[in-house]
Amino acid sequence: MSQPAAIPVTVERADFEQIVREHSAMVYSIAWHYLHDRALAEEVAQDVFLQLHRDFGRLEDNGHLKHWLRRVTVHRAIDQIRARRTRAQVSLEEAPQLAVVARESDPFMSRLLRRMVASLPRQARMVVILRYQEELEPMEIAEVLGIPARTVRTRLHRALSLLRAKAARTQEKGNHESV
Amino acid sequence: MNQFEDQLRDALRRVPPPAGFVERTLARAAQEQRAPRRAIRFPRYVAALAASLALVFGGLRYQEYRQGQQAKEQLMTALRITGSQLHQVQQKVAPAGPER
């Protein structure tokens, strides 16, 4: 397949601060939703931007930049989990959600869902984050993770089934307790 | 899009990084720029060990080479001696001529 002729619009170092400001929520959120550790998520996010700082010149345009940031964040977060084999060290209630809670339709349900996503197997967890946080299509997720799109669909399907079943059980339990 | 997926999307909304994140990141980048990371250098003991190993292996190879050379010289000498002895025997036998 022939590549379209790219006009290299090199990202300048002067733009670094602007890039960090613009993409910090995306980078930090992927790391935080995956790691559920505030300090680790910040460490990963900072490392991603520092790598970007070192790799200036290799990136061509803003679309490529966003894709690059997402891919590097995903892999660094996965590496972090592999290296530390960590589970949630900070409770979900402590997470920096204040700005978000006000916009949530059901804060209790959202907290519950985040907790359930955190309990998913590592690989399925990242697929769910990329699908519902980043709104990526299975093909795009496959590209970021370097796995076949069919595998992404399977993991997503299984993860959703698991989450639905867990949510139903929790709701049932809640109904029993309220009776 | 079903309700459950909407709820999931709502739960996994992007969150802002902690306050001061941008400043801390810029500070780290500036610090890294001031003091660029040093090139990877081997510790001295690794270099010394490598040099010692090279010497030992070099010495062993040289010894093997010398032994090979000596064996070759001995063989050549033996062949020369055998050759001259054969020549002497041939000279003693030749004057007698063939018997009728």
PDB file of C-alpha atoms in Angstrom:
ATOM      1  CA  MET A   1       0.000   0.000   0.000  1.00  0.00           C
ATOM      2  CA  SER A   2       1.504   3.330  -0.992  1.00  0.00           C
ATOM      3  CA  GLN A   3       1.942   5.975   1.694  1.00  0.00           C
ATOM      4  CA  PRO A   4       0.501   9.421   0.991  1.00  0.00           C
ATOM      5  CA  ALA A   5       3.207  12.020   0.535  1.00  0.00           C
ATOM      6  CA  ALA A   6       3.482  13.610   3.954  1.00  0.00           C
ATOM      7  CA  ILE A   7       4.422  17.224   4.285  1.00  0.00           C
ATOM      8  CA  PRO A   8       6.595  17.206   7.375  1.00  0.00           C
ATOM      9  CA  VAL A   9       5.337  19.791   9.818  1.00  0.00           C
ATOM     10  CA  THR A  10       7.943  19.278  12.487  1.00  0.00           C
ATOM     11  CA  VAL A  11       6.735  19.864  16.004  1.00  0.00           C
ATOM     12  CA  GLU A  12       8.850  22.636  17.448  1.00  0.00           C
ATOM     13  CA  ARG A  13      10.240  22.576  20.951  1.00  0.00           C
ATOM     14  CA  ALA A  14       8.532  25.896  21.589  1.00  0.00           C
ATOM     15  CA  ASP A  15       5.220  24.096  21.231  1.00  0.00           C
ATOM     16  CA  PHE A  16       6.075  21.648  23.997  1.00  0.00           C
ATOM     17  CA  GLU A  17       4.259  23.485  26.764  1.00  0.00           C
ATOM     18  CA  GLN A  18       1.181  23.882  24.597  1.00  0.00           C
ATOM     19  CA  ILE A  19       1.247  20.172  23.746  1.00  0.00           C
ATOM     20  CA  VAL A  20       1.563  19.166  27.401  1.00  0.00           C
ATOM     21  CA  ARG A  21      -1.373  21.408  28.318  1.00  0.00           C
ATOM     22  CA  GLU A  22      -3.507  20.177  25.448  1.00  0.00           C
ATOM     23  CA  HIS A  23      -2.904  16.450  25.838  1.00  0.00           C
ATOM     24  CA  SER A  24      -2.209  16.018  29.545  1.00  0.00           C
ATOM     25  CA  ALA A  25      -5.806  14.956  30.336  1.00  0.00           C
ATOM     26  CA  MET A  26      -5.725  12.257  27.664  1.00  0.00           C
ATOM     27  CA  VAL A  27      -2.324  10.900  28.677  1.00  0.00           C
ATOM     28  CA  TYR A  28      -2.960  11.106  32.411  1.00  0.00           C
ATOM     29  CA  SER A  29      -6.463   9.574  32.138  1.00  0.00           C
ATOM     30  CA  ILE A  30      -5.305   6.531  30.186  1.00  0.00           C
ATOM     31  CA  ALA A  31      -2.617   5.913  32.809  1.00  0.00           C
ATOM     32  CA  TRP A  32      -4.920   6.612  35.734  1.00  0.00           C
ATOM     33  CA  HIS A  33      -7.857   4.520  34.546  1.00  0.00           C
ATOM     34  CA  TYR A  34      -5.453   1.660  33.895  1.00  0.00           C
ATOM     35  CA  LEU A  35      -3.180   1.878  36.933  1.00  0.00           C
ATOM     36  CA  HIS A  36      -5.578   3.325  39.507  1.00  0.00           C
ATOM     37  CA  ASP A  37      -2.651   4.904  41.264  1.00  0.00           C
ATOM     38  CA  ARG A  38      -2.428   8.651  41.186  1.00  0.00           C
ATOM     39  CA  ALA A  39       1.343   8.882  41.701  1.00  0.00           C
ATOM     40  CA  LEU A  40       2.114   6.150  39.190  1.00  0.00           C
ATOM     41  CA  ALA A  41      -0.222   7.667  36.617  1.00  0.00           C
ATOM     42  CA  GLU A  42       1.511  11.029  36.976  1.00  0.00           C
ATOM     43  CA  GLU A  43       4.924   9.361  36.694  1.00  0.00           C
ATOM     44  CA  VAL A  44       3.867   7.562  33.515  1.00  0.00           C
ATOM     45  CA  ALA A  45       2.330  10.726  32.044  1.00  0.00           C
ATOM     46  CA  GLN A  46       5.464  12.774  32.800  1.00  0.00           C
ATOM     47  CA  ASP A  47       7.690  10.082  31.297  1.00  0.00           C
ATOM     48  CA  VAL A  48       5.579  10.089  28.136  1.00  0.00           C
ATOM     49  CA  PHE A  49       5.971  13.848  27.719  1.00  0.00           C
ATOM     50  CA  LEU A  50       9.688  13.680  28.472  1.00  0.00           C
ATOM     51  CA  GLN A  51      10.100  11.044  25.802  1.00  0.00           C
ATOM     52  CA  LEU A  52       8.209  13.338  23.437  1.00  0.00           C
ATOM     53  CA  HIS A  53      10.593  16.155  24.393  1.00  0.00           C
ATOM     54  CA  ARG A  54      13.546  13.969  23.476  1.00  0.00           C
ATOM     55  CA  ASP A  55      11.940  12.678  20.272  1.00  0.00           C
ATOM     56  CA  PHE A  56      10.979  16.029  18.751  1.00  0.00           C
ATOM     57  CA  GLY A  57      11.670  16.042  15.048  1.00  0.00           C
ATOM     58  CA  ARG A  58      10.443  12.523  14.462  1.00  0.00           C
ATOM     59  CA  LEU A  59       6.814  13.577  14.705  1.00  0.00           C
ATOM     60  CA  GLU A  60       5.171  14.971  11.655  1.00  0.00           C
ATOM     61  CA  ASP A  61       1.843  16.532  12.497  1.00  0.00           C
ATOM     62  CA  ASN A  62      -0.789  16.861  15.180  1.00  0.00           C
ATOM     63  CA  GLY A  63      -2.659  13.705  14.171  1.00  0.00           C
ATOM     64  CA  HIS A  64       0.533  11.713  14.380  1.00  0.00           C
ATOM     65  CA  LEU A  65       1.367  13.383  17.681  1.00  0.00           C
ATOM     66  CA  LYS A  66      -1.922  12.344  19.285  1.00  0.00           C
ATOM     67  CA  HIS A  67      -1.562   8.808  18.014  1.00  0.00           C
ATOM     68  CA  TRP A  68       2.070   8.696  19.224  1.00  0.00           C
ATOM     69  CA  LEU A  69       1.141   9.992  22.696  1.00  0.00           C
ATOM     70  CA  ARG A  70      -1.684   7.493  23.043  1.00  0.00           C
ATOM     71  CA  ARG A  71       0.452   4.559  21.937  1.00  0.00           C
ATOM     72  CA  VAL A  72       3.414   5.440  24.151  1.00  0.00           C
ATOM     73  CA  THR A  73       1.125   6.009  27.159  1.00  0.00           C
ATOM     74  CA  VAL A  74      -0.615   2.674  26.671  1.00  0.00           C
ATOM     75  CA  HIS A  75       2.654   0.755  26.451  1.00  0.00           C
ATOM     76  CA  ARG A  76       4.273   2.584  29.353  1.00  0.00           C
ATOM     77  CA  ALA A  77       1.231   1.927  31.544  1.00  0.00           C
ATOM     78  CA  ILE A  78       1.274  -1.766  30.601  1.00  0.00           C
ATOM     79  CA  ASP A  79       5.027  -1.920  31.328  1.00  0.00           C
ATOM     80  CA  GLN A  80       4.460  -0.235  34.670  1.00  0.00           C
ATOM     81  CA  ILE A  81       1.909  -2.867  35.686  1.00  0.00           C
ATOM     82  CA  ARG A  82       4.170  -5.664  34.489  1.00  0.00           C
ATOM     83  CA  ALA A  83       7.139  -4.266  36.384  1.00  0.00           C
ATOM     84  CA  ARG A  84       5.391  -3.595  39.628  1.00  0.00           C
ATOM     85  CA  ARG A  85       2.565  -6.093  39.413  1.00  0.00           C
ATOM     86  CA  THR A  86       0.598  -3.540  41.316  1.00  0.00           C
ATOM     87  CA  ARG A  87      -3.019  -3.398  42.225  1.00  0.00           C
ATOM     88  CA  ALA A  88      -4.920  -0.316  43.207  1.00  0.00           C
ATOM     89  CA  GLN A  89      -2.927   1.455  45.907  1.00  0.00           C
ATOM     90  CA  VAL A  90      -5.121   4.502  46.159  1.00  0.00           C
ATOM     91  CA  SER A  91      -8.811   4.081  46.668  1.00  0.00           C
ATOM     92  CA  LEU A  92     -10.963   5.256  43.820  1.00  0.00           C
ATOM     93  CA  GLU A  93     -12.545   7.828  46.091  1.00  0.00           C
ATOM     94  CA  GLU A  94      -9.184   9.587  46.421  1.00  0.00           C
ATOM     95  CA  ALA A  95      -8.781  10.039  42.703  1.00  0.00           C
ATOM     96  CA  PRO A  96      -8.887  13.528  41.236  1.00  0.00           C
ATOM     97  CA  GLN A  97     -12.474  13.412  40.125  1.00  0.00           C
ATOM     98  CA  LEU A  98     -13.771  16.672  41.535  1.00  0.00           C
ATOM     99  CA  ALA A  99     -13.945  18.419  38.176  1.00  0.00           C
ATOM    100  CA  VAL A 100     -15.680  15.456  36.632  1.00  0.00           C
ATOM    101  CA  VAL A 101     -18.143  14.419  39.301  1.00  0.00           C
ATOM    102  CA  ALA A 102     -20.265  17.497  38.721  1.00  0.00           C
ATOM    103  CA  ARG A 103     -20.857  16.448  35.111  1.00  0.00           C
ATOM    104  CA  GLU A 104     -21.545  12.809  35.794  1.00  0.00           C
ATOM    105  CA  SER A 105     -25.112  11.659  35.385  1.00  0.00           C
ATOM    106  CA  ASP A 106     -24.838   9.111  38.191  1.00  0.00           C
ATOM    107  CA  PRO A 107     -21.718   9.495  40.325  1.00  0.00           C
ATOM    108  CA  PHE A 108     -22.409   6.308  42.277  1.00  0.00           C
ATOM    109  CA  MET A 109     -22.788   4.236  39.117  1.00  0.00           C
ATOM    110  CA  SER A 110     -19.680   5.818  37.601  1.00  0.00           C
ATOM    111  CA  ARG A 111     -17.598   5.017  40.664  1.00  0.00           C
ATOM    112  CA  LEU A 112     -18.913   1.481  40.667  1.00  0.00           C
ATOM    113  CA  LEU A 113     -18.120   1.053  36.976  1.00  0.00           C
ATOM    114  CA  ARG A 114     -14.593   2.416  37.387  1.00  0.00           C
ATOM    115  CA  ARG A 115     -14.057  -0.049  40.189  1.00  0.00           C
ATOM    116  CA  MET A 116     -15.358  -2.875  38.034  1.00  0.00           C
ATOM    117  CA  VAL A 117     -13.178  -1.829  35.086  1.00  0.00           C
ATOM    118  CA  ALA A 118     -10.216  -1.816  37.478  1.00  0.00           C
ATOM    119  CA  SER A 119     -10.970  -5.419  38.350  1.00  0.00           C
ATOM    120  CA  LEU A 120     -10.895  -6.560  34.709  1.00  0.00           C
ATOM    121  CA  PRO A 121      -7.925  -8.551  33.416  1.00  0.00           C
ATOM    122  CA  ARG A 122      -5.104  -6.227  32.301  1.00  0.00           C
ATOM    123  CA  GLN A 123      -5.519  -6.734  28.563  1.00  0.00           C
ATOM    124  CA  ALA A 124      -9.288  -6.353  28.575  1.00  0.00           C
ATOM    125  CA  ARG A 125      -8.989  -3.300  30.828  1.00  0.00           C
ATOM    126  CA  MET A 126      -6.893  -1.381  28.304  1.00  0.00           C
ATOM    127  CA  VAL A 127      -9.257  -2.284  25.461  1.00  0.00           C
ATOM    128  CA  VAL A 128     -12.216  -0.946  27.472  1.00  0.00           C
ATOM    129  CA  ILE A 129     -10.344   2.253  28.352  1.00  0.00           C
ATOM    130  CA  LEU A 130      -9.383   2.910  24.743  1.00  0.00           C
ATOM    131  CA  ARG A 131     -12.925   2.151  23.566  1.00  0.00           C
ATOM    132  CA  TYR A 132     -14.876   4.197  26.111  1.00  0.00           C
ATOM    133  CA  GLN A 133     -12.447   6.866  27.264  1.00  0.00           C
ATOM    134  CA  GLU A 134     -10.768   7.495  23.920  1.00  0.00           C
ATOM    135  CA  GLU A 135     -13.748   6.498  21.734  1.00  0.00           C
ATOM    136  CA  LEU A 136     -11.493   4.457  19.465  1.00  0.00           C
ATOM    137  CA  GLU A 137     -12.845   1.921  16.998  1.00  0.00           C
ATOM    138  CA  PRO A 138     -11.639  -1.705  17.326  1.00  0.00           C
ATOM    139  CA  MET A 139      -9.352  -1.240  14.302  1.00  0.00           C
ATOM    140  CA  GLU A 140      -7.694   1.780  15.929  1.00  0.00           C
ATOM    141  CA  ILE A 141      -7.349  -0.052  19.255  1.00  0.00           C
ATOM    142  CA  ALA A 142      -5.762  -2.957  17.408  1.00  0.00           C
ATOM    143  CA  GLU A 143      -3.249  -0.565  15.870  1.00  0.00           C
ATOM    144  CA  VAL A 144      -2.361   0.999  19.224  1.00  0.00           C
ATOM    145  CA  LEU A 145      -1.970  -2.345  20.990  1.00  0.00           C
ATOM    146  CA  GLY A 146      -0.388  -4.157  18.063  1.00  0.00           C
ATOM    147  CA  ILE A 147      -2.920  -7.001  18.120  1.00  0.00           C
ATOM    148  CA  PRO A 148      -5.497  -8.194  15.552  1.00  0.00           C
ATOM    149  CA  ALA A 149      -8.825  -6.323  15.413  1.00  0.00           C
ATOM    150  CA  ARG A 150     -10.631  -9.620  15.919  1.00  0.00           C
ATOM    151  CA  THR A 151      -8.828 -10.069  19.257  1.00  0.00           C
ATOM    152  CA  VAL A 152      -9.878  -6.566  20.261  1.00  0.00           C
ATOM    153  CA  ARG A 153     -13.539  -7.321  19.472  1.00  0.00           C
ATOM    154  CA  THR A 154     -13.374 -10.579  21.434  1.00  0.00           C
ATOM    155  CA  ARG A 155     -11.779  -8.924  24.468  1.00  0.00           C
ATOM    156  CA  LEU A 156     -14.256  -6.074  24.323  1.00  0.00           C
ATOM    157  CA  HIS A 157     -17.216  -8.427  24.077  1.00  0.00           C
ATOM    158  CA  ARG A 158     -15.995 -10.540  27.008  1.00  0.00           C
ATOM    159  CA  ALA A 159     -15.209  -7.473  29.085  1.00  0.00           C
ATOM    160  CA  LEU A 160     -18.673  -6.011  28.505  1.00  0.00           C
ATOM    161  CA  SER A 161     -20.339  -9.316  29.403  1.00  0.00           C
ATOM    162  CA  LEU A 162     -18.290  -9.478  32.601  1.00  0.00           C
ATOM    163  CA  LEU A 163     -19.084  -5.884  33.491  1.00  0.00           C
ATOM    164  CA  ARG A 164     -22.811  -6.313  32.798  1.00  0.00           C
ATOM    165  CA  ALA A 165     -22.950  -9.450  34.923  1.00  0.00           C
ATOM    166  CA  LYS A 166     -21.109  -7.745  37.769  1.00  0.00           C
ATOM    167  CA  ALA A 167     -23.326  -4.679  37.546  1.00  0.00           C
ATOM    168  CA  ALA A 168     -26.444  -6.856  37.608  1.00  0.00           C
ATOM    169  CA  ARG A 169     -25.168  -8.758  40.659  1.00  0.00           C
ATOM    170  CA  THR A 170     -24.361  -5.523  42.456  1.00  0.00           C
ATOM    171  CA  GLN A 171     -27.781  -4.106  41.653  1.00  0.00           C
ATOM    172  CA  GLU A 172     -29.481  -7.287  42.857  1.00  0.00           C
ATOM    173  CA  LYS A 173     -27.504  -7.192  46.061  1.00  0.00           C
ATOM    174  CA  GLY A 174     -28.477  -3.554  46.525  1.00  0.00           C
ATOM    175  CA  ASN A 175     -32.158  -4.381  46.007  1.00  0.00           C
ATOM    176  CA  HIS A 176     -32.018  -7.206  48.562  1.00  0.00           C
ATOM    177  CA  GLU A 177     -30.355  -4.971  51.104  1.00  0.00           C
ATOM    178  CA  SER A 178     -32.920  -2.211  50.610  1.00  0.00           C
ATOM    179  CA  VAL A 179     -35.885  -4.611  51.097  1.00  0.00           C
TER     180      VAL A 179
ATOM    181  CA  MET B   1     -25.560   2.691  21.724  1.00  0.00           C
ATOM    182  CA  ASN B   2     -27.083   1.116  24.797  1.00  0.00           C
ATOM    183  CA  GLN B   3     -27.437   2.652  28.209  1.00  0.00           C
ATOM    184  CA  PHE B   4     -24.789   0.506  29.809  1.00  0.00           C
ATOM    185  CA  GLU B   5     -22.167   1.635  27.316  1.00  0.00           C
ATOM    186  CA  ASP B   6     -23.180   5.258  27.869  1.00  0.00           C
ATOM    187  CA  GLN B   7     -22.702   4.778  31.590  1.00  0.00           C
ATOM    188  CA  LEU B   8     -19.300   3.235  30.930  1.00  0.00           C
ATOM    189  CA  ARG B   9     -18.359   6.161  28.717  1.00  0.00           C
ATOM    190  CA  ASP B  10     -19.451   8.527  31.463  1.00  0.00           C
ATOM    191  CA  ALA B  11     -17.433   6.643  34.082  1.00  0.00           C
ATOM    192  CA  LEU B  12     -14.297   6.566  31.954  1.00  0.00           C
ATOM    193  CA  ARG B  13     -14.413  10.215  31.036  1.00  0.00           C
ATOM    194  CA  ARG B  14     -11.024  11.906  30.808  1.00  0.00           C
ATOM    195  CA  VAL B  15      -9.905  13.403  34.082  1.00  0.00           C
ATOM    196  CA  PRO B  16      -7.611  16.394  34.505  1.00  0.00           C
ATOM    197  CA  PRO B  17      -4.148  15.645  35.865  1.00  0.00           C
ATOM    198  CA  PRO B  18      -3.332  16.791  39.403  1.00  0.00           C
ATOM    199  CA  ALA B  19      -2.681  20.494  39.902  1.00  0.00           C
ATOM    200  CA  GLY B  20       0.839  21.539  38.904  1.00  0.00           C
ATOM    201  CA  PHE B  21       1.311  18.629  36.528  1.00  0.00           C
ATOM    202  CA  VAL B  22       2.251  20.797  33.547  1.00  0.00           C
ATOM    203  CA  GLU B  23       4.719  22.828  35.591  1.00  0.00           C
ATOM    204  CA  ARG B  24       6.358  19.706  37.045  1.00  0.00           C
ATOM    205  CA  THR B  25       6.643  18.157  33.600  1.00  0.00           C
ATOM    206  CA  LEU B  26       8.162  21.322  32.099  1.00  0.00           C
ATOM    207  CA  ALA B  27      10.610  21.538  34.999  1.00  0.00           C
ATOM    208  CA  ARG B  28      11.732  17.945  34.442  1.00  0.00           C
ATOM    209  CA  ALA B  29      12.145  18.591  30.721  1.00  0.00           C
ATOM    210  CA  ALA B  30      14.193  21.724  31.393  1.00  0.00           C
ATOM    211  CA  GLN B  31      16.337  19.859  33.915  1.00  0.00           C
ATOM    212  CA  GLU B  32      16.948  17.072  31.427  1.00  0.00           C
ATOM    213  CA  GLN B  33      17.902  19.597  28.767  1.00  0.00           C
ATOM    214  CA  ARG B  34      20.418  21.280  31.099  1.00  0.00           C
ATOM    215  CA  ALA B  35      22.010  18.015  32.098  1.00  0.00           C
ATOM    216  CA  PRO B  36      21.695  15.672  29.134  1.00  0.00           C
ATOM    217  CA  ARG B  37      21.846  12.050  30.003  1.00  0.00           C
ATOM    218  CA  ARG B  38      25.379  10.695  29.928  1.00  0.00           C
ATOM    219  CA  ALA B  39      26.237   8.138  27.383  1.00  0.00           C
ATOM    220  CA  ILE B  40      26.242   4.620  28.718  1.00  0.00           C
ATOM    221  CA  ARG B  41      29.742   3.873  29.994  1.00  0.00           C
ATOM    222  CA  PHE B  42      31.009   0.551  31.168  1.00  0.00           C
ATOM    223  CA  PRO B  43      32.370   0.461  34.695  1.00  0.00           C
ATOM    224  CA  ARG B  44      36.157   0.155  34.916  1.00  0.00           C
ATOM    225  CA  TYR B  45      36.057  -3.355  36.303  1.00  0.00           C
ATOM    226  CA  VAL B  46      34.080  -4.518  33.266  1.00  0.00           C
ATOM    227  CA  ALA B  47      36.717  -3.035  30.949  1.00  0.00           C
ATOM    228  CA  ALA B  48      39.529  -4.626  33.007  1.00  0.00           C
ATOM    229  CA  LEU B  49      37.768  -7.977  32.972  1.00  0.00           C
ATOM    230  CA  ALA B  50      37.264  -7.769  29.201  1.00  0.00           C
ATOM    231  CA  ALA B  51      40.951  -6.902  28.678  1.00  0.00           C
ATOM    232  CA  SER B  52      42.049  -9.805  30.912  1.00  0.00           C
ATOM    233  CA  LEU B  53      39.796 -12.223  29.069  1.00  0.00           C
ATOM    234  CA  ALA B  54      41.132 -10.999  25.734  1.00  0.00           C
ATOM    235  CA  LEU B  55      44.704 -11.541  26.963  1.00  0.00           C
ATOM    236  CA  VAL B  56      43.968 -15.038  28.263  1.00  0.00           C
ATOM    237  CA  PHE B  57      42.181 -16.100  25.094  1.00  0.00           C
ATOM    238  CA  GLY B  58      44.835 -14.458  22.942  1.00  0.00           C
ATOM    239  CA  GLY B  59      47.558 -16.294  24.885  1.00  0.00           C
ATOM    240  CA  LEU B  60      45.773 -19.617  24.541  1.00  0.00           C
ATOM    241  CA  ARG B  61      45.329 -19.131  20.807  1.00  0.00           C
ATOM    242  CA  TYR B  62      49.012 -18.199  20.429  1.00  0.00           C
ATOM    243  CA  GLN B  63      50.041 -21.290  22.396  1.00  0.00           C
ATOM    244  CA  GLU B  64      47.905 -23.463  20.123  1.00  0.00           C
ATOM    245  CA  TYR B  65      49.475 -21.818  17.087  1.00  0.00           C
ATOM    246  CA  ARG B  66      53.029 -22.408  18.435  1.00  0.00           C
ATOM    247  CA  GLN B  67      52.278 -26.047  19.202  1.00  0.00           C
ATOM    248  CA  GLY B  68      50.966 -26.484  15.677  1.00  0.00           C
ATOM    249  CA  GLN B  69      54.098 -24.894  14.240  1.00  0.00           C
ATOM    250  CA  GLN B  70      56.364 -27.139  16.348  1.00  0.00           C
ATOM    251  CA  ALA B  71      54.471 -30.254  15.286  1.00  0.00           C
ATOM    252  CA  LYS B  72      54.746 -29.161  11.676  1.00  0.00           C
ATOM    253  CA  GLU B  73      58.535 -28.608  12.017  1.00  0.00           C
ATOM    254  CA  GLN B  74      58.989 -32.020  13.683  1.00  0.00           C
ATOM    255  CA  LEU B  75      57.057 -33.697  10.896  1.00  0.00           C
ATOM    256  CA  MET B  76      59.107 -31.948   8.233  1.00  0.00           C
ATOM    257  CA  THR B  77      62.347 -32.966   9.978  1.00  0.00           C
ATOM    258  CA  ALA B  78      61.166 -36.563  10.230  1.00  0.00           C
ATOM    259  CA  LEU B  79      60.254 -36.565   6.545  1.00  0.00           C
ATOM    260  CA  ARG B  80      63.643 -35.099   5.611  1.00  0.00           C
ATOM    261  CA  ILE B  81      65.468 -37.794   7.675  1.00  0.00           C
ATOM    262  CA  THR B  82      63.352 -40.542   6.172  1.00  0.00           C
ATOM    263  CA  GLY B  83      63.972 -39.130   2.709  1.00  0.00           C
ATOM    264  CA  SER B  84      67.761 -39.035   3.143  1.00  0.00           C
ATOM    265  CA  GLN B  85      67.820 -42.557   4.618  1.00  0.00           C
ATOM    266  CA  LEU B  86      65.789 -43.852   1.708  1.00  0.00           C
ATOM    267  CA  HIS B  87      68.193 -42.118  -0.653  1.00  0.00           C
ATOM    268  CA  GLN B  88      71.215 -43.786   1.041  1.00  0.00           C
ATOM    269  CA  VAL B  89      69.595 -47.218   0.856  1.00  0.00           C
ATOM    270  CA  GLN B  90      68.748 -46.665  -2.792  1.00  0.00           C
ATOM    271  CA  GLN B  91      72.400 -45.719  -3.557  1.00  0.00           C
ATOM    272  CA  LYS B  92      73.686 -48.866  -1.827  1.00  0.00           C
ATOM    273  CA  VAL B  93      71.251 -51.052  -3.686  1.00  0.00           C
ATOM    274  CA  ALA B  94      71.640 -49.455  -7.137  1.00  0.00           C
ATOM    275  CA  PRO B  95      75.378 -50.295  -7.926  1.00  0.00           C
ATOM    276  CA  ALA B  96      74.726 -54.000  -7.483  1.00  0.00           C
ATOM    277  CA  GLY B  97      72.437 -53.835 -10.474  1.00  0.00           C
ATOM    278  CA  PRO B  98      69.677 -56.258 -11.377  1.00  0.00           C
ATOM    279  CA  GLU B  99      70.386 -59.961 -10.941  1.00  0.00           C
ATOM    280  CA  ARG B 100      70.264 -62.160 -14.010  1.00  0.00           C
TER     281      ARG B 100
END
